[in-house]
Every structure is written in C-alpha cells, then in structure tokens.
Amino acid sequence: MPSESSFDKTKRCCLPAREVGSVLADISSAKDQAALTVDDFETVLISGGSFIGMTAFEDICREWILFKARQNALPCRVQRVGSHWSPTVQIDVAAIHWGNQSLLLGEAKWQKDRVGSAVVRELLDAKTPKTLATLPDGGAKWTVYQVCFARSGFTRDAQRLAEEHNVMLVDLKQIDADLIIQMNGVLS
C-alpha cells in the first residue's frame, strides 16, 4: 500500500481527507446546538448559493459518507474521505480503502433544478476513468463505486441511468434525515 503522503504528493488526491471515525469528535462539540432541518438549511443558505455549491454542500456530502461508512451502509469499506484533484479531473467526494483497493467517487450538485443524466454519465464515462488513471497501475485492480448528491433530486433519466449502473443517488432530504440521526445519537 502506498503511503498516504506519497500518494497525496504525487497524485494530488484525497485532500482534505478525514478518518472515518474522526467526525464524532467534531460533532460531540455540538451537544448544545440543535440540528438544522432541510427547511432551515434552505433558509439560512439561500443567499450564499454559489458558496454552498462550491464548498459546504460537498463537505456535508463527505460527512454523510463518513456516517454511512460507520454504519457499514456503503457498497465498500472506507478508510479516508476527501476530494480528488489531478490535472485532468476533479471529484467532489472521494472515499478510499487502500487494502481492499476500492474507491467511492461522488459528484455533489447544489442547484435548484433536478440533476439530469448528463451528470451521472460524466461521472461514469469521463471522471471515473480519469481518476483510475491517477492510481498506481492505472487503477487496473481497483473496484469503483459511484454516488451522486443533489440538492433538488434527480430527473427520471438520471434515475434510470443510475439504476442501470448501480450509481447511488442521494438528495438533500436524505442527507438531512441521516445526519439528524447521527446528531441525535451523539447528543443523547
């Protein structure tokens, strides 16, 4: 298994990364804070839409991956979660398990309209192969899973394409429901 620092340095991948269990420490400091609902989230963030789309929503999606990883509710095990950047591709959410040689790659879209099939297709046909190419041996021995996150859900065409290729689709309401469960578990 390559060392994390050499992989980060040579492939510009998985930064910033977090350990699967580390999110609990962050959340435990929120004992006196109430969880936001989807409606609260929309109200608070409506004026900062572009900022949310570029940073905070992606972070929230990564937190959701960490939560689901602790529940063993993902198609693969996860050691680290972050983003992936290389000269040829940018992935919003990247979860990796070096020992199992598995990746979970995700796109996060903070837009008012439903996400269409073009986003799912790009993740499958363009971004996944480009990401694999940055791995040792071109990712030949790696198993890859995909997930798309959307603020407003997905079109029927996107849902069909995702189903055909086993791409997980997660909307803001699902993220909100799951992270409230997580917060309630920490707060109780």
XYZ file of C-alpha atoms in Angstrom:
188
model
C 0.000 0.000 0.000
C 1.487 3.366 -0.947
C 1.974 5.777 1.886
C -0.691 8.402 2.099
C 1.767 11.273 1.900
C 3.441 9.954 -1.246
C 0.087 9.390 -2.890
C -1.101 12.876 -1.959
C 2.144 14.436 -3.161
C 2.435 12.654 -6.483
C -1.236 12.316 -7.415
C -2.787 15.367 -5.714
C -5.553 13.126 -4.404
C -7.810 12.870 -1.404
C -7.223 16.281 0.162
C -8.529 17.272 2.590
C -9.005 13.769 3.933
C -10.573 12.588 7.169
C -10.504 9.358 9.090
C -13.816 7.524 9.119
C -14.200 7.809 12.895
C -12.951 11.385 13.347
C -16.234 13.109 12.616
C -17.562 12.044 16.033
C -15.123 14.369 17.768
C -16.331 17.277 15.646
C -19.976 16.518 16.270
C -19.612 15.932 20.003
C -18.833 19.643 20.396
C -22.341 20.340 19.092
C -24.135 18.996 22.191
C -25.760 22.366 22.877
C -26.686 23.024 19.241
C -29.909 21.956 17.567
C -29.752 20.182 14.213
C -30.955 22.141 11.198
C -33.820 20.778 9.158
C -33.879 20.906 5.359
C -36.160 23.974 5.558
C -33.760 25.727 7.946
C -30.849 24.788 5.715
C -32.567 26.276 2.653
C -33.495 29.485 4.521
C -30.057 30.072 6.006
C -28.185 29.306 2.809
C -30.404 30.854 0.151
C -28.232 33.971 -0.179
C -24.971 32.033 -0.341
C -25.950 29.571 -3.064
C -22.744 29.676 -5.070
C -20.587 29.378 -1.960
C -22.654 26.429 -0.741
C -22.366 24.711 -4.101
C -18.605 25.001 -4.140
C -17.726 24.189 -0.560
C -20.228 23.473 2.181
C -22.508 21.065 0.297
C -19.508 18.986 -0.743
C -18.350 18.903 2.887
C -21.817 17.814 4.006
C -21.773 15.020 1.409
C -18.415 13.847 2.762
C -19.852 13.830 6.282
C -22.736 11.701 5.004
C -20.217 9.229 3.535
C -18.427 9.053 6.896
C -21.729 8.430 8.694
C -22.771 5.694 6.264
C -19.294 4.117 6.437
C -19.598 3.771 10.218
C -22.956 2.046 9.652
C -21.416 -0.298 7.049
C -24.113 1.033 4.703
C -21.919 1.677 1.670
C -21.025 -0.763 -1.111
C -17.373 -0.690 0.049
C -15.338 -0.144 3.182
C -13.816 3.314 3.653
C -10.571 4.416 5.307
C -10.364 8.026 4.149
C -12.780 10.563 2.714
C -11.903 13.744 0.876
C -11.805 15.105 -2.666
C -9.683 14.243 -5.664
C -7.821 16.726 -7.819
C -5.464 15.951 -10.660
C -4.515 17.836 -13.810
C -7.275 16.005 -15.704
C -10.163 15.538 -13.267
C -11.804 16.908 -10.124
C -14.025 14.704 -7.919
C -16.134 16.333 -5.195
C -16.279 13.282 -2.920
C -13.662 10.527 -2.909
C -13.634 7.693 -0.386
C -10.838 5.160 -0.487
C -9.829 1.877 1.099
C -6.233 1.076 0.188
C -6.257 -2.508 1.471
C -9.368 -3.502 -0.464
C -8.381 -1.333 -3.415
C -11.811 0.233 -3.571
C -12.966 3.742 -4.360
C -16.267 5.524 -3.965
C -16.391 8.558 -6.266
C -19.079 11.181 -5.998
C -20.371 14.362 -7.546
C -22.217 16.950 -5.458
C -24.553 19.373 -7.238
C -26.044 22.344 -5.392
C -28.537 23.591 -7.951
C -32.248 24.388 -7.837
C -33.130 22.100 -10.757
C -33.064 18.331 -10.588
C -29.793 16.776 -11.683
C -30.011 15.174 -15.115
C -28.464 12.088 -16.648
C -25.536 14.078 -18.094
C -24.013 14.398 -14.595
C -24.335 10.659 -13.971
C -22.944 9.890 -17.439
C -19.963 12.213 -16.933
C -19.143 10.554 -13.606
C -19.319 7.094 -15.178
C -17.679 7.692 -18.553
C -15.253 10.564 -18.013
C -14.427 11.195 -14.380
C -14.124 7.589 -13.193
C -11.612 6.516 -15.883
C -9.574 9.696 -15.406
C -9.477 9.117 -11.645
C -8.405 5.486 -12.077
C -5.609 6.643 -14.367
C -4.082 8.588 -11.430
C -3.759 5.421 -9.324
C -0.797 3.053 -9.341
C -1.047 0.670 -12.328
C -3.780 2.870 -13.779
C -6.256 1.515 -11.241
C -6.407 -1.860 -13.015
C -7.073 -3.832 -9.807
C -9.417 -1.319 -8.208
C -13.153 -1.629 -7.702
C -15.020 1.651 -8.171
C -18.450 2.694 -6.958
C -20.192 5.967 -7.724
C -22.598 8.258 -5.912
C -24.306 11.479 -6.985
C -25.569 14.019 -4.465
C -28.158 16.637 -5.387
C -29.876 19.441 -3.554
C -33.113 19.046 -5.533
C -33.179 15.398 -6.543
C -32.774 13.708 -9.907
C -34.633 13.503 -13.210
C -36.217 10.211 -14.299
C -33.481 9.782 -16.915
C -30.786 10.221 -14.249
C -32.574 7.720 -12.015
C -32.772 5.148 -14.831
C -29.126 5.553 -15.780
C -28.031 5.343 -12.151
C -30.067 2.177 -11.644
C -28.546 0.572 -14.764
C -25.016 1.231 -13.461
C -25.565 0.864 -9.690
C -24.841 4.525 -9.001
C -26.165 5.658 -5.634
C -28.367 8.774 -5.768
C -28.702 10.854 -2.609
C -30.717 14.060 -2.293
C -30.586 16.759 0.368
C -33.633 15.393 2.198
C -31.916 12.005 2.631
C -28.673 13.629 3.766
C -30.589 15.771 6.232
C -32.537 12.802 7.647
C -29.406 10.682 8.053
C -27.281 13.414 9.618
C -30.064 14.283 12.069
C -29.994 10.632 13.156
C -26.249 10.959 13.585
C -26.605 14.156 15.634
C -29.314 12.633 17.805
C -27.054 9.666 18.506
C -24.207 11.955 19.581
C -26.432 14.253 21.605
C -28.193 11.509 23.558
